[in-house]
């Protein structure tokens, strides 16, 4: 570039930028870059790093201790690694700690403010105690380019704001999420709640109808729709939605990638017991039994024996279940559940044998009575212990004596079919026809498809006449 | 969980007495205490010889005259039992649980007397909590082992006992006899972890309904079908869940009409991390979560609420709200309360003033006596000193009970109404009393069962503000009949007897 005359007058010509000028720029840029890098290194070196990552004392479980030690070692090896700090936080959070993982996530957030996992980890810890304090963490986690975790953080933030009736921002966040992920049921359900809070019932109905299609919101949405139908006087729809909601199981928790990841860090006996609980809830009893049996091998506690016995009983492996339950009762005779399940297992076997050889089962039913009675003594509201106490007395030829424990069982759990039926039958044998009929009718009401109450009532009829 | 308290005039001297519960266990030296009020506002411990000095795991108490002899009887709920004590006069009570056929081997908490079948005899609702297993272990926040929360145990059903009056049992005469109608009535068919209960006619059909606050599961609103059965209509009537569809940890229940529209509203206390919820009734029989709209989200602080009730503390004609708080686990800040082990459980109680249109303002800070640090559980309301202003009695964990005298300045005029059924010789539990004065009508229900584990007074108290005369008093009696009584001067107690009013 050269100077151009403006008009006719000469103007000073600026010095040409040649090779010398380019070199100057490079030097300046290099100095600037070096300064920046140096500053970064200085900041990095001077940034506060805790001397010691958190180390909860008194971790009795060796597996948990090892997992925590390994994660701590990784932090010690790379104290400025956000991932290492975050991973230690997740390991600790997986084992129900709160203060320590929060410290780890705070450090991880400081080291890498762009990773949504760490402020989100802090948010889910504080959400349990102080939802409003979670807002700033959720805002940080939700900021940045779209990701599944950021979406989760965003809708959670919207929900906390909704609880505070900050409806405009909540709605905006739900809508943002819907734009990113059309059909996101959590956001749709959230918009229904926003409409509800504004008194816009028609809009709420539309959103809940849409959310109802998701397995994560089916029951909740049906409940909301039942109420809204009732408010507008549409009794049929209200009844339909209410019935639907009553028949549905609880909605599963909303998907949460961070919580899933944390769950993956669980180790130790508690983790196995929790896993067994989950399996039991899904009625995968054989797998639950295997977990408890592994526990019996590794750490033979009463809990492990009883858990293994209960689940083997549930899958019909009586011969294996009974010795395990006996061992469980032997190790902890004050455990009502162990006493009860041993009674149940013995009853199940004795009842089968009774068909072929009634006399030979007398001793077994006597044992059932003793363990069931012990369970009821240990836990006086144990309805099913009373049931097997009563039923064993029936087989022992003492039906009148069965009335009292069965009465107590019904007092505890009037909604249980087997108890109402057993009491009705015991009263029938004891000659208390009127009361017997009441309980048999109750049993029929609870399970109209089971023929036994009707049969027993038939037996009553001639007697009444 | 804690233990509650009751207000009753057990000796009929016109002064309100107090019954305080303890939770020391069966072998404890600590027993429930009965205090008789003496003239001059002092109380005398008359537990000895009363029959009420009961040790044990006592939770709740309900008061009602079960045999219509004019003397209030007492029902105790315990962990694993209920016990009925008949007031036999002379300051003595007799345990008639077995004689009465009452059996509830469950975790009983709040209870209420209600004549659900309108036969003139007070029946009994017992709210049960959980099928607790002390052997169950749960991980603690600090990595150790802790008590398990309510979600780890199955819920159980509440109980309804029908009062069959005196009779014969096992060939022997009984002074009172109850029949367990839990299943037949429907109430015993749906389990729920219940903690609080109130009874009132929520749908305006003249029959008493039952609201049960559940801990972490949907509440129940048992609507009477007039034939001895109830159907839970909490979902369709809008009180099962909060506005956002959540089942919070329902504990105490307050009932009252906050904007004098003639419809009873409900307020339920929850954990501090949740919010207490206010359900406004309207149209009749329908409720909507209006916690935010009534200003009850904008509180000065949040606590884990237990006892709660509505009463017109400044007698301005609009019911205010009281809540007692206390954490359920350690970990709060210590405040040098001297509570020892319970120090970090302590929270401050709260008072909310109604602006007359159903909006509330947190006035806790200006009531330092009441808004003290404590582990609050039971809360009842009654005019202990007969000055026309409602006072408060609070029970706590780890500390003594406290009686708070109402010293609000510039209080309005008032009217106290005792609704009596002379043929039944007792207070008309379930009567709806409406007072017209100063251009407005207010409603109260005469049933002392409210709050949490507690029993207040069946005498209903109206604040009248500047009104200097009462126009009329309308009573809907428990049998559904209605009468109007003439009004008159303010600042007095009136006894309205069924049959002495005029038909409207």
Coordinates of N, CA and C in Angstrom, one line a residue, chain A residues 56-58 95-100 127-132 159 162-165 167 189 193-194 196-197 199-201 219-220 222-224 226-228 230-231 238-239 242 270 274 277 303 332 334-337 379-382 386 407-408 410-416 420 438 441-443 445-446, chain B residues 79-80 103-107 130-145 154-159 179-180 182-184 188-191 232-246 248 272-275 283 286-293 297 302 327 330-331:
Chain A
X56 N -12.9 -40.2 53.5 CA -13.8 -40.5 54.7 C -13.2 -41.6 55.5
X57 N -13.2 -41.4 56.8 CA -12.7 -42.5 57.7 C -13.7 -43.6 57.9
X58 N -13.3 -44.6 58.5 CA -14.3 -45.6 58.9 C -15.1 -46.3 57.8
X95 N -21.5 -44.0 47.2 CA -21.6 -44.7 48.5 C -22.2 -43.8 49.5
X96 N -23.1 -42.9 49.1 CA -24.0 -42.1 49.9 C -23.3 -41.0 50.7
X97 N -22.0 -40.8 50.4 CA -21.4 -39.6 51.0 C -22.0 -38.3 50.3
X98 N -21.9 -37.2 51.0 CA -22.4 -36.0 50.4 C -21.4 -34.8 50.5
X99 N -20.9 -34.6 51.7 CA -20.0 -33.5 51.9 C -18.7 -33.7 51.0
X100 N -18.2 -34.9 51.1 CA -16.9 -35.2 50.4 C -17.0 -35.1 48.9
X127 N -29.8 -30.7 46.0 CA -31.3 -30.8 45.7 C -32.0 -31.5 46.8
X128 N -31.4 -32.5 47.4 CA -32.0 -33.2 48.4 C -32.3 -32.4 49.7
X129 N -31.5 -31.4 49.9 CA -31.6 -30.7 51.1 C -32.1 -29.2 50.9
X130 N -31.7 -28.6 49.9 CA -32.0 -27.2 49.7 C -32.1 -26.9 48.2
X131 N -33.3 -27.2 47.6 CA -33.5 -27.1 46.2 C -33.1 -25.7 45.6
X132 N -33.3 -24.7 46.4 CA -33.0 -23.4 45.9 C -31.5 -23.1 45.7
X159 N -37.8 -27.2 36.7 CA -38.7 -27.7 37.7 C -38.5 -27.0 39.0
X162 N -40.1 -23.7 38.7 CA -41.6 -23.9 38.7 C -42.0 -24.1 40.2
X163 N -41.3 -24.8 41.0 CA -41.6 -24.9 42.4 C -41.6 -23.6 43.1
X164 N -40.8 -22.7 42.6 CA -40.7 -21.3 43.2 C -41.7 -20.4 42.5
X165 N -42.5 -21.0 41.6 CA -43.5 -20.2 40.8 C -42.9 -19.1 39.9
X167 N -42.6 -18.8 36.8 CA -43.2 -19.5 35.7 C -42.6 -19.2 34.4
X189 N -44.5 -32.5 30.1 CA -45.1 -32.5 31.4 C -44.9 -31.2 32.2
X193 N -47.5 -28.4 33.8 CA -47.6 -27.8 35.2 C -47.6 -26.3 35.1
X194 N -46.8 -25.8 34.2 CA -46.8 -24.3 34.1 C -48.2 -23.8 33.8
X196 N -50.9 -25.3 34.4 CA -51.8 -25.5 35.6 C -51.6 -24.4 36.6
X197 N -50.3 -24.0 36.8 CA -50.0 -22.9 37.8 C -50.7 -21.6 37.3
X199 N -53.4 -21.4 35.8 CA -54.9 -21.6 35.7 C -55.4 -21.8 34.3
X200 N -54.5 -22.2 33.4 CA -54.9 -22.4 32.0 C -55.2 -24.0 31.9
X201 N -56.3 -24.4 32.4 CA -56.6 -25.8 32.4 C -56.6 -26.5 31.1
X219 N -48.4 -42.4 34.6 CA -49.3 -42.3 35.8 C -49.5 -40.9 36.3
X220 N -48.4 -40.1 36.4 CA -48.6 -38.7 36.8 C -49.5 -38.0 36.0
X222 N -51.9 -39.1 34.1 CA -53.3 -39.6 34.2 C -53.9 -39.0 35.5
X223 N -53.1 -38.9 36.5 CA -53.6 -38.3 37.8 C -54.0 -36.8 37.5
X224 N -53.1 -36.1 36.9 CA -53.5 -34.7 36.6 C -54.7 -34.6 35.7
X226 N -57.1 -36.7 35.5 CA -58.3 -37.1 36.3 C -58.8 -35.9 37.1
X227 N -57.9 -35.2 37.7 CA -58.3 -34.0 38.5 C -58.9 -32.9 37.6
X228 N -58.3 -32.7 36.5 CA -58.8 -31.6 35.6 C -60.1 -32.0 35.0
X230 N -62.3 -33.8 36.6 CA -63.3 -33.6 37.7 C -63.6 -32.2 37.8
X231 N -62.6 -31.3 37.7 CA -62.9 -29.9 37.9 C -63.9 -29.3 36.8
X238 N -63.0 -38.4 34.4 CA -62.3 -38.4 35.6 C -62.1 -39.8 36.2
X239 N -63.2 -40.5 36.1 CA -63.2 -41.9 36.6 C -62.3 -42.8 35.8
X242 N -58.7 -41.8 36.5 CA -58.3 -42.3 37.9 C -58.1 -43.8 37.9
X270 N -23.1 -53.6 50.3 CA -24.3 -52.8 50.2 C -24.7 -52.7 48.8
X274 N -28.3 -53.9 47.4 CA -29.1 -53.0 46.7 C -29.5 -53.6 45.3
X277 N -32.0 -56.1 46.0 CA -33.3 -55.4 46.2 C -34.0 -55.1 44.8
X303 N -27.9 -61.8 57.4 CA -28.7 -61.2 56.3 C -28.5 -61.9 55.0
X332 N -29.4 -65.1 63.9 CA -30.1 -64.0 64.5 C -31.5 -64.4 64.8
X334 N -33.6 -63.1 66.6 CA -34.5 -62.0 66.9 C -35.0 -61.4 65.6
X335 N -34.6 -62.0 64.5 CA -35.0 -61.4 63.2 C -36.4 -62.0 62.8
X336 N -37.4 -61.2 62.9 CA -38.8 -61.6 62.6 C -39.0 -62.1 61.2
X337 N -38.3 -61.5 60.3 CA -38.5 -61.9 58.9 C -37.9 -63.3 58.7
X379 N -42.5 -59.2 66.2 CA -43.1 -58.1 65.4 C -44.6 -58.2 65.4
X380 N -45.2 -57.7 66.5 CA -46.6 -57.9 66.7 C -47.6 -57.4 65.6
X381 N -47.0 -56.7 64.6 CA -47.9 -56.3 63.5 C -47.5 -57.1 62.2
X382 N -46.9 -58.3 62.4 CA -46.5 -59.1 61.3 C -47.8 -59.9 60.8
X386 N -49.0 -64.1 61.6 CA -50.3 -64.6 62.2 C -51.0 -65.6 61.2
X407 N -57.3 -63.5 63.8 CA -58.0 -62.2 64.1 C -56.9 -61.1 64.1
X408 N -55.8 -61.4 64.8 CA -54.8 -60.3 64.9 C -54.2 -60.0 63.5
X410 N -55.8 -60.2 60.6 CA -56.8 -59.4 59.9 C -56.8 -58.0 60.5
X411 N -56.6 -57.9 61.8 CA -56.5 -56.5 62.4 C -55.3 -55.7 61.8
X412 N -54.3 -56.5 61.4 CA -53.1 -55.8 60.9 C -53.3 -55.5 59.4
X413 N -53.8 -56.4 58.7 CA -53.9 -56.3 57.2 C -55.3 -56.8 56.7
X414 N -56.3 -56.0 57.0 CA -57.6 -56.4 56.5 C -57.8 -56.5 55.0
X415 N -56.9 -55.9 54.3 CA -56.9 -56.0 52.8 C -56.3 -57.2 52.2
X416 N -55.8 -58.2 53.1 CA -55.2 -59.4 52.6 C -56.2 -60.5 52.4
X420 N -58.3 -63.0 55.3 CA -59.7 -62.9 55.5 C -60.3 -64.3 55.2
X438 N -68.9 -62.9 57.3 CA -68.4 -61.5 57.1 C -67.0 -61.6 56.4
X441 N -67.0 -63.0 53.0 CA -67.5 -62.0 52.0 C -66.4 -61.0 51.7
X442 N -65.6 -60.6 52.8 CA -64.5 -59.7 52.6 C -63.5 -60.3 51.6
X443 N -63.2 -61.6 51.8 CA -62.3 -62.3 50.9 C -62.8 -62.2 49.5
X445 N -64.8 -60.1 48.2 CA -64.6 -58.7 47.6 C -63.2 -58.4 47.2
X446 N -62.2 -58.9 47.9 CA -60.8 -58.6 47.6 C -60.5 -59.3 46.3
Chain B
X79 N -47.0 -46.8 69.3 CA -46.4 -47.7 68.4 C -46.8 -49.1 68.8
X80 N -47.7 -49.7 68.0 CA -48.1 -51.0 68.3 C -49.4 -51.2 69.0
X103 N -58.7 -53.2 68.9 CA -57.4 -53.9 68.6 C -56.8 -53.2 67.4
X104 N -55.6 -52.7 67.6 CA -54.8 -52.0 66.5 C -53.3 -52.3 66.8
X105 N -52.8 -53.5 66.5 CA -51.4 -53.8 66.8 C -50.5 -53.1 65.8
X106 N -50.8 -52.0 65.4 CA -50.0 -51.3 64.3 C -49.4 -50.0 64.8
X107 N -48.7 -49.3 64.0 CA -48.1 -48.1 64.4 C -49.1 -47.0 64.3
X130 N -46.7 -47.1 59.2 CA -45.9 -48.0 58.4 C -45.7 -49.4 59.0
X131 N -45.4 -50.3 58.2 CA -45.1 -51.7 58.6 C -43.6 -51.7 58.9
X132 N -43.2 -51.2 60.0 CA -41.8 -50.9 60.4 C -41.1 -52.2 60.8
X133 N -39.9 -52.4 60.3 CA -39.1 -53.5 60.7 C -37.8 -53.0 61.3
X134 N -37.6 -53.1 62.6 CA -36.4 -52.5 63.2 C -35.1 -53.1 62.7
X135 N -35.2 -54.3 62.1 CA -34.0 -55.0 61.7 C -33.5 -54.5 60.3
X136 N -34.3 -53.7 59.7 CA -33.9 -53.2 58.4 C -32.8 -52.1 58.6
X137 N -31.8 -52.2 57.8 CA -30.7 -51.2 57.9 C -30.6 -50.4 56.6
X138 N -30.3 -49.2 56.7 CA -30.1 -48.4 55.5 C -28.8 -47.6 55.6
X139 N -28.2 -47.3 54.5 CA -27.0 -46.6 54.5 C -27.2 -45.1 54.9
X140 N -26.2 -44.6 55.7 CA -26.3 -43.3 56.2 C -25.6 -42.3 55.3
X141 N -25.9 -41.1 55.4 CA -25.3 -40.0 54.6 C -23.7 -40.1 54.8
X142 N -23.3 -40.4 56.1 CA -21.9 -40.4 56.3 C -21.2 -41.8 56.0
X143 N -22.0 -42.6 55.3 CA -21.4 -43.9 54.9 C -21.6 -45.0 55.9
X144 N -22.1 -44.7 57.0 CA -22.4 -45.7 58.0 C -23.9 -46.3 57.8
X145 N -24.4 -46.8 58.9 CA -25.7 -47.4 58.9 C -26.6 -46.4 59.6
X154 N -43.4 -50.8 53.9 CA -44.7 -50.8 53.3 C -45.7 -50.0 54.1
X155 N -46.5 -49.2 53.5 CA -47.6 -48.5 54.2 C -48.6 -49.5 54.7
X156 N -49.4 -49.0 55.7 CA -50.5 -49.9 56.2 C -51.8 -49.1 56.2
X157 N -52.8 -49.8 56.4 CA -54.2 -49.1 56.3 C -54.5 -48.4 57.6
X158 N -55.3 -47.4 57.5 CA -55.9 -46.8 58.7 C -57.1 -47.6 59.1
X159 N -57.6 -47.2 60.3 CA -58.7 -48.0 60.9 C -59.9 -47.1 61.2
X179 N -66.6 -51.8 67.0 CA -66.5 -52.9 66.0 C -65.5 -52.4 64.9
X180 N -64.6 -53.2 64.5 CA -63.6 -52.8 63.5 C -64.3 -52.9 62.1
X182 N -63.1 -51.3 59.4 CA -62.1 -50.7 58.5 C -62.3 -51.3 57.1
X183 N -62.4 -52.6 57.0 CA -62.5 -53.1 55.6 C -63.8 -52.8 55.0
X184 N -64.9 -53.1 55.8 CA -66.2 -52.9 55.3 C -66.5 -51.5 54.8
X188 N -60.1 -49.5 55.2 CA -59.0 -50.5 55.4 C -58.6 -51.2 54.2
X189 N -59.0 -50.7 53.0 CA -58.6 -51.5 51.8 C -57.4 -50.8 51.1
X190 N -57.1 -49.6 51.4 CA -56.1 -48.9 50.7 C -55.0 -48.5 51.7
X191 N -53.8 -49.1 51.7 CA -52.8 -48.7 52.6 C -52.2 -47.3 52.3
X232 N -62.2 -43.1 48.5 CA -61.1 -42.2 48.4 C -61.2 -41.4 47.1
X233 N -61.5 -40.1 47.2 CA -61.6 -39.2 46.1 C -60.6 -38.1 46.1
X234 N -59.5 -38.4 46.7 CA -58.4 -37.3 46.8 C -57.9 -36.9 45.5
X235 N -57.7 -37.9 44.6 CA -57.1 -37.6 43.3 C -58.1 -36.6 42.5
X236 N -59.3 -37.0 42.3 CA -60.2 -36.2 41.5 C -60.6 -34.9 42.2
X237 N -60.5 -34.9 43.5 CA -60.8 -33.6 44.2 C -59.6 -32.7 44.4
X238 N -58.4 -33.2 44.0 CA -57.3 -32.3 43.9 C -56.4 -32.2 45.1
X239 N -56.6 -33.1 46.2 CA -55.8 -33.0 47.4 C -54.8 -34.2 47.6
X240 N -54.8 -35.0 46.6 CA -53.9 -36.2 46.7 C -52.4 -35.7 46.5
X241 N -52.2 -34.8 45.6 CA -50.9 -34.4 45.2 C -50.8 -32.9 45.2
X242 N -49.6 -32.4 45.2 CA -49.4 -31.0 45.1 C -49.6 -30.6 43.6
X243 N -49.6 -29.3 43.4 CA -49.9 -28.8 42.0 C -48.9 -29.5 41.0
X244 N -47.7 -29.7 41.4 CA -46.7 -30.3 40.5 C -46.8 -31.8 40.4
X245 N -47.8 -32.4 41.1 CA -48.0 -33.8 41.0 C -47.1 -34.6 42.0
X246 N -46.6 -33.9 43.0 CA -45.7 -34.6 44.0 C -46.5 -35.1 45.2
X248 N -45.7 -35.1 48.7 CA -44.7 -34.7 49.7 C -45.0 -35.5 51.0
X272 N -38.8 -29.6 55.2 CA -38.2 -28.3 54.9 C -37.8 -28.1 53.4
X273 N -37.3 -29.3 52.8 CA -36.9 -29.2 51.4 C -38.0 -29.2 50.5
X274 N -39.2 -29.4 51.0 CA -40.4 -29.3 50.1 C -41.1 -28.0 50.5
X275 N -42.3 -27.8 50.3 CA -43.0 -26.7 50.9 C -44.3 -27.2 51.5
X283 N -64.6 -24.8 43.2 CA -66.0 -24.9 43.7 C -66.1 -26.0 44.8
X286 N -64.0 -29.4 45.4 CA -62.8 -29.4 44.5 C -61.7 -28.5 45.2
X287 N -60.5 -29.0 45.1 CA -59.4 -28.3 45.8 C -58.3 -28.0 44.7
X288 N -57.6 -27.0 45.0 CA -56.5 -26.6 44.1 C -55.3 -26.1 44.9
X289 N -54.2 -26.6 44.6 CA -53.0 -26.1 45.3 C -52.7 -24.6 45.0
X290 N -52.9 -23.8 46.1 CA -52.8 -22.4 45.9 C -51.7 -21.8 46.9
X291 N -50.7 -22.6 47.1 CA -49.7 -22.2 48.1 C -49.0 -20.9 47.7
X292 N -48.7 -20.8 46.4 CA -48.0 -19.6 46.0 C -49.0 -18.4 46.0
X293 N -50.2 -18.6 45.5 CA -51.2 -17.5 45.4 C -51.6 -16.9 46.8
X297 N -45.7 -19.5 50.0 CA -44.3 -19.9 49.5 C -43.3 -18.9 50.0
X302 N -37.9 -21.8 56.1 CA -38.6 -23.0 55.9 C -38.2 -24.0 57.0
X327 N -36.6 -30.6 62.7 CA -36.1 -31.5 61.7 C -36.3 -33.0 62.1
X330 N -30.5 -35.2 62.1 CA -29.5 -34.3 62.6 C -28.9 -33.5 61.4
X331 N -28.2 -32.5 61.7 CA -27.5 -31.8 60.6 C -27.8 -30.4 60.4

